[in-house]
Short mmCIF file of C-alpha atoms and ligand atoms in Angstrom, two decimals:
data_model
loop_
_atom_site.label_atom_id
_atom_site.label_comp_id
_atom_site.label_asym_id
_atom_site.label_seq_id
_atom_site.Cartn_x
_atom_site.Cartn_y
_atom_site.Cartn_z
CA UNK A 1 -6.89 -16.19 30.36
CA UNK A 2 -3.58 -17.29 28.25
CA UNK A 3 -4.15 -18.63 25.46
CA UNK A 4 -1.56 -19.99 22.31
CA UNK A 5 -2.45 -19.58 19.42
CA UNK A 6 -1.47 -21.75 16.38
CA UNK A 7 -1.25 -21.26 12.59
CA UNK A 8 0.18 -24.79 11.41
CA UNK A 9 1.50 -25.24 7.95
CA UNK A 10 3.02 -28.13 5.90
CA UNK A 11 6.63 -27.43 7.40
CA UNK A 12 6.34 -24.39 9.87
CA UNK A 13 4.05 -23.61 12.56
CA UNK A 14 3.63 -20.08 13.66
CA UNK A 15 2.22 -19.30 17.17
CA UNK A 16 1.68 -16.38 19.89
CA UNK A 17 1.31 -16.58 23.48
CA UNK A 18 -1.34 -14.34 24.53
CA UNK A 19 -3.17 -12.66 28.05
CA UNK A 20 -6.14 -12.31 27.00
CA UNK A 21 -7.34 -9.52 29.50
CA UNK A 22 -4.45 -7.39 29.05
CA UNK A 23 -4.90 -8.18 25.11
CA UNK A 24 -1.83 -8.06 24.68
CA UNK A 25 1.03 -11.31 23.33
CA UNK A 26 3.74 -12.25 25.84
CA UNK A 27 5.63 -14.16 23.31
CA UNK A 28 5.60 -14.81 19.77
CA UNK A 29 7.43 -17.30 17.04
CA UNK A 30 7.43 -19.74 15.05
CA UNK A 31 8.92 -23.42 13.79
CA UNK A 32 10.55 -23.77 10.22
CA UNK A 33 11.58 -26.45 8.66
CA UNK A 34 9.70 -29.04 10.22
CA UNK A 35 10.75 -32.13 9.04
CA UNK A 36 14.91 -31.45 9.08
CA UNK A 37 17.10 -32.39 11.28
CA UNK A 38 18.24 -28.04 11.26
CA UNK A 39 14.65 -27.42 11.75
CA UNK A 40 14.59 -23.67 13.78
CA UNK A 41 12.64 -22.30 16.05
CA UNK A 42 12.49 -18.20 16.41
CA UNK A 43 11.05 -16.74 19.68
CA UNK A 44 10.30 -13.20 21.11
CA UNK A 45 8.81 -12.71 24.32
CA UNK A 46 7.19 -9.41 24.25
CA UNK A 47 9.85 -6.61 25.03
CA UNK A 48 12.96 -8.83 24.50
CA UNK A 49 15.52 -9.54 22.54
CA UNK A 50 14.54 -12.22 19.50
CA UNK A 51 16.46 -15.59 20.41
CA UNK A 52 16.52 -19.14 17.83
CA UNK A 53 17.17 -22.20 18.46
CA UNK A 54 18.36 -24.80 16.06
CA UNK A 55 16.90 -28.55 16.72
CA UNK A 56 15.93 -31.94 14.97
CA UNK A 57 11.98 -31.13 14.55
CA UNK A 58 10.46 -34.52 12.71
CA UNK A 59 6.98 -33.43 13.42
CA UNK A 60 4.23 -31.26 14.68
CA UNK A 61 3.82 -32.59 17.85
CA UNK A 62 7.87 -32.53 18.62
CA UNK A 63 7.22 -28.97 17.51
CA UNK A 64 5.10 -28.02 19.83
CA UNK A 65 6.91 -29.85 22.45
CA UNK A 66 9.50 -26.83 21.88
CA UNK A 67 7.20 -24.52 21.51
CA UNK A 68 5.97 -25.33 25.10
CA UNK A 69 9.37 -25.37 26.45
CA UNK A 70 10.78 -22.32 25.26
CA UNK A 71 7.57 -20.89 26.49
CA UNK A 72 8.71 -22.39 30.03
CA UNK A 73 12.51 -22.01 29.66
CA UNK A 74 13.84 -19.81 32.50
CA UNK A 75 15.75 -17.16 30.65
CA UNK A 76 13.17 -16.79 27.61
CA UNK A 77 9.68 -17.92 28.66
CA UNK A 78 6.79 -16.09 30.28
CA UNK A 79 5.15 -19.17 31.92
CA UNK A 80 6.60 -20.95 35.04
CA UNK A 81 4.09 -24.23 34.80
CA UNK A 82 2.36 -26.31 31.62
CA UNK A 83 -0.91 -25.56 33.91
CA UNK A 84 -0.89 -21.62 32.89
CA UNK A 85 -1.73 -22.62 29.31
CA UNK A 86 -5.34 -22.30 29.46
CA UNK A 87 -6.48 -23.02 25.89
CA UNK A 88 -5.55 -23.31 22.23
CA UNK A 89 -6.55 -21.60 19.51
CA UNK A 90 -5.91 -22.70 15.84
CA UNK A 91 -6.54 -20.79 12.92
CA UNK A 92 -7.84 -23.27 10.77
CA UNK A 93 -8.74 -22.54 6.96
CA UNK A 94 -11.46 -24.03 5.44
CA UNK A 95 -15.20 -24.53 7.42
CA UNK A 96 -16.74 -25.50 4.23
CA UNK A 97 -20.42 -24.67 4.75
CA UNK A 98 -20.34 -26.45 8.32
CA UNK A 99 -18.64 -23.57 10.08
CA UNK A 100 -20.39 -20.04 9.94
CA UNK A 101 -18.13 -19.10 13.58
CA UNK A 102 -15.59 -20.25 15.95
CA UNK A 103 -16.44 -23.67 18.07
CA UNK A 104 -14.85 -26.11 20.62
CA UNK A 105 -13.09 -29.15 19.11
CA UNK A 106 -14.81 -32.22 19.27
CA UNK A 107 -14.08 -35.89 17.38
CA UNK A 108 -17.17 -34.28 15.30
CA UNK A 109 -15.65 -31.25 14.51
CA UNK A 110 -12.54 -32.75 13.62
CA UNK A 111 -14.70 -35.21 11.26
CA UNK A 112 -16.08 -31.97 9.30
CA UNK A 113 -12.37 -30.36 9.46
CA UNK A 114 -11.39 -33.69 7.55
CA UNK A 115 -14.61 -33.36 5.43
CA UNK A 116 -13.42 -30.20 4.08
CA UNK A 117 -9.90 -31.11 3.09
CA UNK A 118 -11.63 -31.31 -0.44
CA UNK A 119 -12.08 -28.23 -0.56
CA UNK A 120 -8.77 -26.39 0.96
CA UNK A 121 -5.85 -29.63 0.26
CA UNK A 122 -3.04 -27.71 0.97
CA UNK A 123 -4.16 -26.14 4.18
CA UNK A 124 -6.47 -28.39 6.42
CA UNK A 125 -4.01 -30.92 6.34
CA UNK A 126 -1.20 -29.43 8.56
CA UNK A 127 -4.25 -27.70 10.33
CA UNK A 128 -5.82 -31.21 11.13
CA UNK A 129 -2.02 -31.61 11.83
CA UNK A 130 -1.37 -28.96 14.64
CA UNK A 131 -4.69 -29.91 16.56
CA UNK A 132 -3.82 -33.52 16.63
CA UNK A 133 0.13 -32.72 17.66
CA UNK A 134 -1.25 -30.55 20.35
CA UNK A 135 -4.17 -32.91 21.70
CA UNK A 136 -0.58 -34.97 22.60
CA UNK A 137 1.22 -32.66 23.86
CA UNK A 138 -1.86 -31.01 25.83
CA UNK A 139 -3.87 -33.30 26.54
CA UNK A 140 -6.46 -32.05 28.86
CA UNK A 141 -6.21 -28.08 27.72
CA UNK A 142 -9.40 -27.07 25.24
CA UNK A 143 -8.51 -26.47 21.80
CA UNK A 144 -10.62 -24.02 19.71
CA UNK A 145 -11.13 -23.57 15.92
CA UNK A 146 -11.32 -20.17 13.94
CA UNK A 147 -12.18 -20.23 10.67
CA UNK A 148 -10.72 -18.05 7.56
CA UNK A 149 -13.88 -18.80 5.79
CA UNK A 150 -16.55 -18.42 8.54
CA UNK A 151 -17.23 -14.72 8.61
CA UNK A 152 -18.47 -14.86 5.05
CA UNK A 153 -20.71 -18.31 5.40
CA UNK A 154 -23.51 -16.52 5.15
CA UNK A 155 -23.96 -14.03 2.68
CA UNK A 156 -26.58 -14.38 0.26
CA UNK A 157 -26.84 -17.52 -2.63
CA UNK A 158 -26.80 -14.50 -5.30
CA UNK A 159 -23.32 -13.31 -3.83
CA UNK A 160 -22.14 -16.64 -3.69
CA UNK A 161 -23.63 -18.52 -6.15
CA UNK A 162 -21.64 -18.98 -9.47
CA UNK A 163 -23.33 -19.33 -12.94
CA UNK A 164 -22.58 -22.79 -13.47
CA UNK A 165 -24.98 -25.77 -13.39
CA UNK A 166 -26.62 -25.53 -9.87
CA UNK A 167 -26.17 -29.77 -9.66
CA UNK A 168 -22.72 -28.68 -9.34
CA UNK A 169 -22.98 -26.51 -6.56
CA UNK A 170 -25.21 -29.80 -4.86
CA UNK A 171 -22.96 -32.33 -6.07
CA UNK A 172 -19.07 -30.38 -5.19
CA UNK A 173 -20.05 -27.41 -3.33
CA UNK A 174 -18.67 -25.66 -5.42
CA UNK A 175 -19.47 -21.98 -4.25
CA UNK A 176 -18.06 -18.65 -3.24
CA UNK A 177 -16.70 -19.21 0.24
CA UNK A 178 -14.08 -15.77 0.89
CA UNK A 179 -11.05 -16.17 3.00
CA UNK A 180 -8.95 -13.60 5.57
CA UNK A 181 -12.62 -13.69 6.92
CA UNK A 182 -11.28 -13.11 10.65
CA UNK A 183 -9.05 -10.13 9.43
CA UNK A 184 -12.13 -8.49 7.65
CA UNK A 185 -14.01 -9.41 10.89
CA UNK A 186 -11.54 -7.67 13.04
CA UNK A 187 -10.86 -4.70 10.84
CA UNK A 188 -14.84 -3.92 10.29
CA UNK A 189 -15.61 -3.90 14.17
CA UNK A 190 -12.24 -2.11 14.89
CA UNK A 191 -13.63 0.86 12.32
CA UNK A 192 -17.12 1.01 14.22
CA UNK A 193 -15.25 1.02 17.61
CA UNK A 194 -13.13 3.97 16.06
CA UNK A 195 -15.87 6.26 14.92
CA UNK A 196 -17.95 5.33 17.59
CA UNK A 197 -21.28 3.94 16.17
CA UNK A 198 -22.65 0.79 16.24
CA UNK A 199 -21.84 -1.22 13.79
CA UNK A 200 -25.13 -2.79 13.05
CA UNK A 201 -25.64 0.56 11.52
CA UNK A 202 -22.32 0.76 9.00
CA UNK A 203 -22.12 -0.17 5.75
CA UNK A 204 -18.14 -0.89 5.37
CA UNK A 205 -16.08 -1.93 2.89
CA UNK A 206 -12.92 -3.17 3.82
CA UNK A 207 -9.53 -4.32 1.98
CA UNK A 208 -7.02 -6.72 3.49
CA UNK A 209 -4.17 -6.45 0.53
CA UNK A 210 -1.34 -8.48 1.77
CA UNK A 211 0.24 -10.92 0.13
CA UNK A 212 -3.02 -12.41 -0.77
CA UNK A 213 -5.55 -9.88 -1.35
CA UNK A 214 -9.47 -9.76 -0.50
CA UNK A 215 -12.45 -7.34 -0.14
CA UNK A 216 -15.73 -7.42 1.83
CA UNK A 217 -18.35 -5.73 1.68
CA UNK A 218 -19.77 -5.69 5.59
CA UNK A 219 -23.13 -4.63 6.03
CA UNK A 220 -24.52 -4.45 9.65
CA UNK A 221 -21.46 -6.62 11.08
CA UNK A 222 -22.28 -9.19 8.46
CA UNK A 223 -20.38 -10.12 5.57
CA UNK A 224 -22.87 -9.74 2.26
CA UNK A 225 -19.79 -10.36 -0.38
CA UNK A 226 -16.46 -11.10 -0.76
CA UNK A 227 -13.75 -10.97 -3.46
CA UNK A 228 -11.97 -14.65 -2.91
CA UNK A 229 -14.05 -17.35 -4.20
CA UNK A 230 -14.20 -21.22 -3.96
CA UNK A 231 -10.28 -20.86 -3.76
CA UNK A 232 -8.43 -17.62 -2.90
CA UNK A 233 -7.03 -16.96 -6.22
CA UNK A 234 -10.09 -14.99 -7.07
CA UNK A 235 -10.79 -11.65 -7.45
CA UNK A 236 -7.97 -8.70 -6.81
CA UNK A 237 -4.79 -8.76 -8.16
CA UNK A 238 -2.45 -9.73 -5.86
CA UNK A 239 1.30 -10.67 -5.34
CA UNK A 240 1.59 -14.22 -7.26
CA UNK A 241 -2.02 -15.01 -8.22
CA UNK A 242 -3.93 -13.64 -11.10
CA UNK A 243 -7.20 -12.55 -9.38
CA UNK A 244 -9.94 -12.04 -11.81
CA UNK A 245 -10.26 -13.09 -15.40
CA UNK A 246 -11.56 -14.50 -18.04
CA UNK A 247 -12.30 -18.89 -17.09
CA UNK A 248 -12.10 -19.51 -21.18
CA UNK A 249 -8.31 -17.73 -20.89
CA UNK A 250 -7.05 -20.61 -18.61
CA UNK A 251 -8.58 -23.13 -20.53
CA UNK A 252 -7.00 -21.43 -23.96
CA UNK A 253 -3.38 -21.14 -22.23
CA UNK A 254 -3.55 -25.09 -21.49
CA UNK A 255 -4.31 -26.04 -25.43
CA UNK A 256 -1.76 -23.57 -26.23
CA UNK A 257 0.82 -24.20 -23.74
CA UNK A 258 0.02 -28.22 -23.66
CA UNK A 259 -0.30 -27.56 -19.53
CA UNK A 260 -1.43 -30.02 -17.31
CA UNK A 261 -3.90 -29.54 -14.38
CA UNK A 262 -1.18 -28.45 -11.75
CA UNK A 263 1.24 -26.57 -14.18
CA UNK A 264 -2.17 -24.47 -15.19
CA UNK A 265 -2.82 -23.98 -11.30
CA UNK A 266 1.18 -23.24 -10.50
CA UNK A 267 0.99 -20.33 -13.30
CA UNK A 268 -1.69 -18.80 -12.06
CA UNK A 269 -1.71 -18.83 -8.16
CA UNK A 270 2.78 -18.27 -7.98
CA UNK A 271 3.49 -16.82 -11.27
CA UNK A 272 0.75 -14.44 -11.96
CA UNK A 273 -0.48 -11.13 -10.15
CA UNK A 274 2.67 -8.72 -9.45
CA UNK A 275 5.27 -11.01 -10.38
CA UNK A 276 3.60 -11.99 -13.61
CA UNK A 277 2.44 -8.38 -15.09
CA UNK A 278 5.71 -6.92 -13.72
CA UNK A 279 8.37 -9.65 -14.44
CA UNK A 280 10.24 -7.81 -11.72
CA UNK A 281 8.95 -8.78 -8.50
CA UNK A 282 5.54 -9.71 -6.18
CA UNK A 283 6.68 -7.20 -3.48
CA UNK A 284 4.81 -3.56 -3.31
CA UNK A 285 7.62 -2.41 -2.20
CA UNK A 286 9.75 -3.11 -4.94
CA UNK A 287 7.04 -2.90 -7.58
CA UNK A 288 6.64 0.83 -6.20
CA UNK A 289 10.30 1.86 -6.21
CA UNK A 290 10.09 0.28 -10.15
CA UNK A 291 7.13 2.66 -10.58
CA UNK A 292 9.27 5.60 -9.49
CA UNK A 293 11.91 4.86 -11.61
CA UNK A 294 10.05 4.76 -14.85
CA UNK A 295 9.46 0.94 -15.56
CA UNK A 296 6.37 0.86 -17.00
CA UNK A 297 5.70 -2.87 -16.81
CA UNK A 298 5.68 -2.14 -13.22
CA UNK A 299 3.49 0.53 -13.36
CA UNK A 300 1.01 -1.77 -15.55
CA UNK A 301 1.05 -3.86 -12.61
CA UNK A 302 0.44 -1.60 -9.98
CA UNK A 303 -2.15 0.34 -12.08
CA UNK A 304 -4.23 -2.96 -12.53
CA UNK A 305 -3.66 -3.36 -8.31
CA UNK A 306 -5.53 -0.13 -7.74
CA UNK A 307 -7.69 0.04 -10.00
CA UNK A 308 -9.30 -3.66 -9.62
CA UNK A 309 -9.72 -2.44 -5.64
CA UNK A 310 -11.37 0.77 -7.02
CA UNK A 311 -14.04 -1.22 -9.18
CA UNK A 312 -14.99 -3.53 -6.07
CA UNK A 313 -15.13 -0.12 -3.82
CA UNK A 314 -17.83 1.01 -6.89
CA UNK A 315 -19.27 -2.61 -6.89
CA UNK A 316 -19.77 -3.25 -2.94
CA UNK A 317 -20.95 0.39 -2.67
CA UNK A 318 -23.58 -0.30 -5.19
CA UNK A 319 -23.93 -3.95 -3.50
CA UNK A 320 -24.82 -2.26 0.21
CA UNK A 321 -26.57 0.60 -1.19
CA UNK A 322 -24.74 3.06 0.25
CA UNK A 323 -21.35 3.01 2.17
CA UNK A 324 -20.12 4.91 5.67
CA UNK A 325 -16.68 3.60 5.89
CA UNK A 326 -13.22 1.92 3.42
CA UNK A 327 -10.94 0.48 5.81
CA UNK A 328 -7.36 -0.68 4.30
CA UNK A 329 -5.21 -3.06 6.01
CA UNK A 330 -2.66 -6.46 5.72
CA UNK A 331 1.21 -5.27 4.61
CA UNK A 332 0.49 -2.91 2.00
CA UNK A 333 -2.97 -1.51 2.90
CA UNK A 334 -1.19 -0.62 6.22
CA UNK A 335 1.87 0.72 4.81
CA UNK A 336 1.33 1.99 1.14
CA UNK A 337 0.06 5.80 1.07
CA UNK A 338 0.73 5.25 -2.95
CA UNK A 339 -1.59 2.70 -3.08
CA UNK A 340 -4.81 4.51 -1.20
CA UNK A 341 -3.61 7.18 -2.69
CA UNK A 342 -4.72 5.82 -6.28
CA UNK A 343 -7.64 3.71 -5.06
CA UNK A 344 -9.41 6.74 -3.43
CA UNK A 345 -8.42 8.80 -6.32
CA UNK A 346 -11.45 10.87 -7.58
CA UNK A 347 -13.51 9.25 -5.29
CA UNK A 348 -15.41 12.06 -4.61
CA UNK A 349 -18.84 11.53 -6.48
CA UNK A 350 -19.03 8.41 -4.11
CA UNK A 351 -18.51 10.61 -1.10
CA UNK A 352 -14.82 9.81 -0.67
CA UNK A 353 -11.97 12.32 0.05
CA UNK A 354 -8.60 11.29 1.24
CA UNK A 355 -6.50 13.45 3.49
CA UNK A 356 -2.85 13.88 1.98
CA UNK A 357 -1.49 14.46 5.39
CA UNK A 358 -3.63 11.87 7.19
CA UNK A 359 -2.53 9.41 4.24
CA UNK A 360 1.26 9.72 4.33
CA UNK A 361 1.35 9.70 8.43
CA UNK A 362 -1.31 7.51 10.02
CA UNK A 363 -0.32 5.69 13.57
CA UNK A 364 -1.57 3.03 14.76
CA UNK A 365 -5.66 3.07 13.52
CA UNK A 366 -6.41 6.08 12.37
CA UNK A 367 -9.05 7.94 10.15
CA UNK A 368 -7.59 9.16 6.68
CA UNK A 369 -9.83 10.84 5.17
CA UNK A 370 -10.64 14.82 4.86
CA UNK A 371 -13.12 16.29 7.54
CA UNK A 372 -15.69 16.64 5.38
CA UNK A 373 -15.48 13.00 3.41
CA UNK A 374 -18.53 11.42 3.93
CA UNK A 375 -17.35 8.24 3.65
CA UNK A 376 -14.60 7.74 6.18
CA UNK A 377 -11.69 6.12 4.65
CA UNK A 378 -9.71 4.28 7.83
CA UNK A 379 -6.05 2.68 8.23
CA UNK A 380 -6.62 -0.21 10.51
CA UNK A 381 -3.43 -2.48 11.43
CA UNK A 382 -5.12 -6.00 11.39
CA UNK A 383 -4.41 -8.92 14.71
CA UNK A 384 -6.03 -12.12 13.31
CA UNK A 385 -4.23 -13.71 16.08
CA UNK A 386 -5.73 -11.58 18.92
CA UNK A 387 -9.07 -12.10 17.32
CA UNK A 388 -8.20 -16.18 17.49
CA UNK A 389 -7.58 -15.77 21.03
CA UNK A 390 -10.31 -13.72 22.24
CA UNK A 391 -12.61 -15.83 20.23
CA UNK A 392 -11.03 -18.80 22.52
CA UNK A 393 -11.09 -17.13 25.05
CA UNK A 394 -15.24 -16.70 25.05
CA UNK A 395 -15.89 -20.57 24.12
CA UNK A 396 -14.04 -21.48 26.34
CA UNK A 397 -15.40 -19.80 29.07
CA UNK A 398 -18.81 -20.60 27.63
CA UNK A 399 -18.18 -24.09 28.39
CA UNK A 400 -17.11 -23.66 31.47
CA UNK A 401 -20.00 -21.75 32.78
CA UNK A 402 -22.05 -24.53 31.07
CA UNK A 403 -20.66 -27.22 32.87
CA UNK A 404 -22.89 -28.97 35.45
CA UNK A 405 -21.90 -27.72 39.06
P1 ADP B 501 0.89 -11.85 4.22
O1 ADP B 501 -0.32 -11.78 3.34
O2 ADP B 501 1.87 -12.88 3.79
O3 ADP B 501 0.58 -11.85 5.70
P2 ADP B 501 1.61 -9.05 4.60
O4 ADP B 501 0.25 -8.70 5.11
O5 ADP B 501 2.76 -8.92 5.52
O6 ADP B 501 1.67 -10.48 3.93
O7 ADP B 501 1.87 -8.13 3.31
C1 ADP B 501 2.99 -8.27 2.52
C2 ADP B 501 2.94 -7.17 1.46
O8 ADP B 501 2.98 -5.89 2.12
C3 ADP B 501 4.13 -7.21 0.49
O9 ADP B 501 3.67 -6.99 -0.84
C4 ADP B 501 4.95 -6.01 0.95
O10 ADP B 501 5.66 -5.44 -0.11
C5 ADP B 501 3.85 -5.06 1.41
N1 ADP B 501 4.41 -3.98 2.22
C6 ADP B 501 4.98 -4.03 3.44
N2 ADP B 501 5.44 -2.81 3.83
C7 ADP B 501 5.16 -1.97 2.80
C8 ADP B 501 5.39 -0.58 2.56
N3 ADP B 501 5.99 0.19 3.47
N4 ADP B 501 4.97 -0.06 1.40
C9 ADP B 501 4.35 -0.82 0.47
N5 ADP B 501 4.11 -2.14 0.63
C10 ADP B 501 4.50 -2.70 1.77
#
């Protein structure tokens, strides 16, 4: 089946073109500047040369009108005929409590979609935005949703529920939902494939650290807890955002600061994590060349990275009651032996032992840790898009087989 796949924003749209039996993404690209008159489109069909194109883009839906037709054009596309796209999937952010996995879209499931704009303002919006511009441009093709939050829907009300009055919770929802749920999906079943057990009997923990940073702890295939919370500012440290800390801190830095409800919520989600505890930067890569040079506010920073993952490894472990498996992955859990390094850093009373070798080398997915670690320690590059089209692909195809001959 081919399937696009769509990650709208407020001004860009990202998408991939994919076969889903070969698994594999003919093209990929994406729409900036959506909006402008200069608005740019980038596109890569798989094996060739990047091209862009530079276009008046006033919307989504003219948007994916050029995403369609570069996917046709004769000298970059990889489709001859509108007819070969077969569905859409969109990754969509927030389910809310409605969504705990993938579904069809309906007028109803757009209604909930809408219902949880509450909760996720920023994003469902120019989600809601990319269905509707594609239901135009694509009029008869079946669109799919995937959720960031669905994976983690159901863990338990004492991993979810915050200490705050429970009308609350009733009355706002107000709740730990977790986010990057279809990368810690991916990653978890990717680690069971790779060391060849089911994973109905793993206990994983696994780390997406990107640019936004999350843990779950995945017991039998299911989510049980998660670091991100009602928002994704909780939990680890990552590149802008503060993570963890404190509630009566935020509330003291307004009084102090005389901040209003959105400069309080700017400071901590872009000027906090990395960038805030380093003053130099929110990138790992630059934080870590800082580290080698000697700049200790750096190293502050990148010692409070680690060591908050650490803590959650302890905490998840304890969580599960045992653990088989830590799988890093997103930009720097992918790329940064320093990082692992330190995380899995006298590990060893929890049954963890990196490999140095494995660590500073790993290809594609691999397995990191020393022979005799009992806890296998894996390096898993994530595909949240592949995962949004095979997850198409099978509703889909549901449907279809459901349909009345
Ligand atoms: P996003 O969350 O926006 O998808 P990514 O998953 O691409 O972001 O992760 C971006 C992060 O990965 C940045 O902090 C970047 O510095 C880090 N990163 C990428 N390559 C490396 C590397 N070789 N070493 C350390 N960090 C890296």
């Amino acid at each position: 089946m081919k399937v696009l796949v769509l990650n709208s924003g407020s001004s860009s749209i990202k998408y991939q073109f994919f076969d889903t039996d070969e698994k594999i993404a003919l093209a990929k690209g994406m729409v900036e500047r959506i909006g402008m008159s200069s608005a740019v489109l980038t596109h890569t069909p798989h094996g060739k040369e990047k091209i862009r194109i530079v276009g008046e883009i006033l919307d989504h839906s003219i948007a994916i009108e050029y995403v369609i037709a570069v996917l046709l054009s004769p000298n970059h596309g990889v489709i001859k005929d509108k007819k070969e796209i077969d569905a859409v999937g969109h990754r969509v952010v927030h389910g809310g409590e409605t969504f705990s996995g993938s579904v069809l879209i309906t007028d109803q499931v757009m209604n909930a979609i809408k219902e949880n704009i509450e909760l996720a303002p920023l994003h469902n919006p120019p989600n809601i935005k990319g269905i509707n511009a594609t239901k135009e441009q694509l009029p008869n093709v079946p669109q799919v949703a995937v959720f960031d939050t669905a994976f983690h829907v159901q863990m338990p009300p004492k991993a979810f529920l915050y200490g705050i009055p429970y009308e609350l919770y009733r009355k706002y929802k107000i709740r730990r939902y977790g986010f990057h749920g279809t990368s810690h999906r991916y990653v978890s079943e990717r680690a069971a494939a790779l060391l060849n057990r089911p994973i109905e009997e793993l206990k994983i923990i696994t780390a997406h650290l990107g640019n936004g940073c999350s843990m779950a702890a995945v017991d039998c295939g299911k989510s049980v807890d998660t670091t991100m919370g009602f928002t994704p500012l909780e939990g680890l440290l990552m590149g802008t955002r503060s993570g963890d800390m404190d509630p009566s801190v935020i509330l003291y830095i307004m009084g102090k600061e005389g901040l209003s409800i959105s400069e309080a919520n700017t400071l901590l989600n872009k000027h906090s994590g990395l960038i805030g505890l380093s003053g130099e930067s929110s990138d790992m890569r630059e934080i870590e060349n800082a580290v080698l040079e000697g700049n200790k506010k750096a190293k502050n920073a990148f010692d409070v990275f680690t060591y908050r993952i650490k803590k959650y490894i302890g905490a998840y472990a304890a969580a599960m009651g045992g653990l088989d498996a830590v799988v890093f992955t997103g930009g720097i859990g992918e790329n940064s032996d320093m990082v692992r390094r330190d995380v899995c850093a006298n590990m060893e009373f929890l049954g963890i032992k990196l490999d140095e070798n494995l660590n500073q080398n790993p290809k594609g997915e691999a397995v990191i840790s020393s022979e005799d670690s009992e806890v296998k320690v894996l390096r898993i590059p994530t595909n949240e898009e592949l995962v949004i089209a095979l997850d198409t692909e099978k509703i889909v195809r549901e449907q279809l087989n459901n349909l009345p001959s």
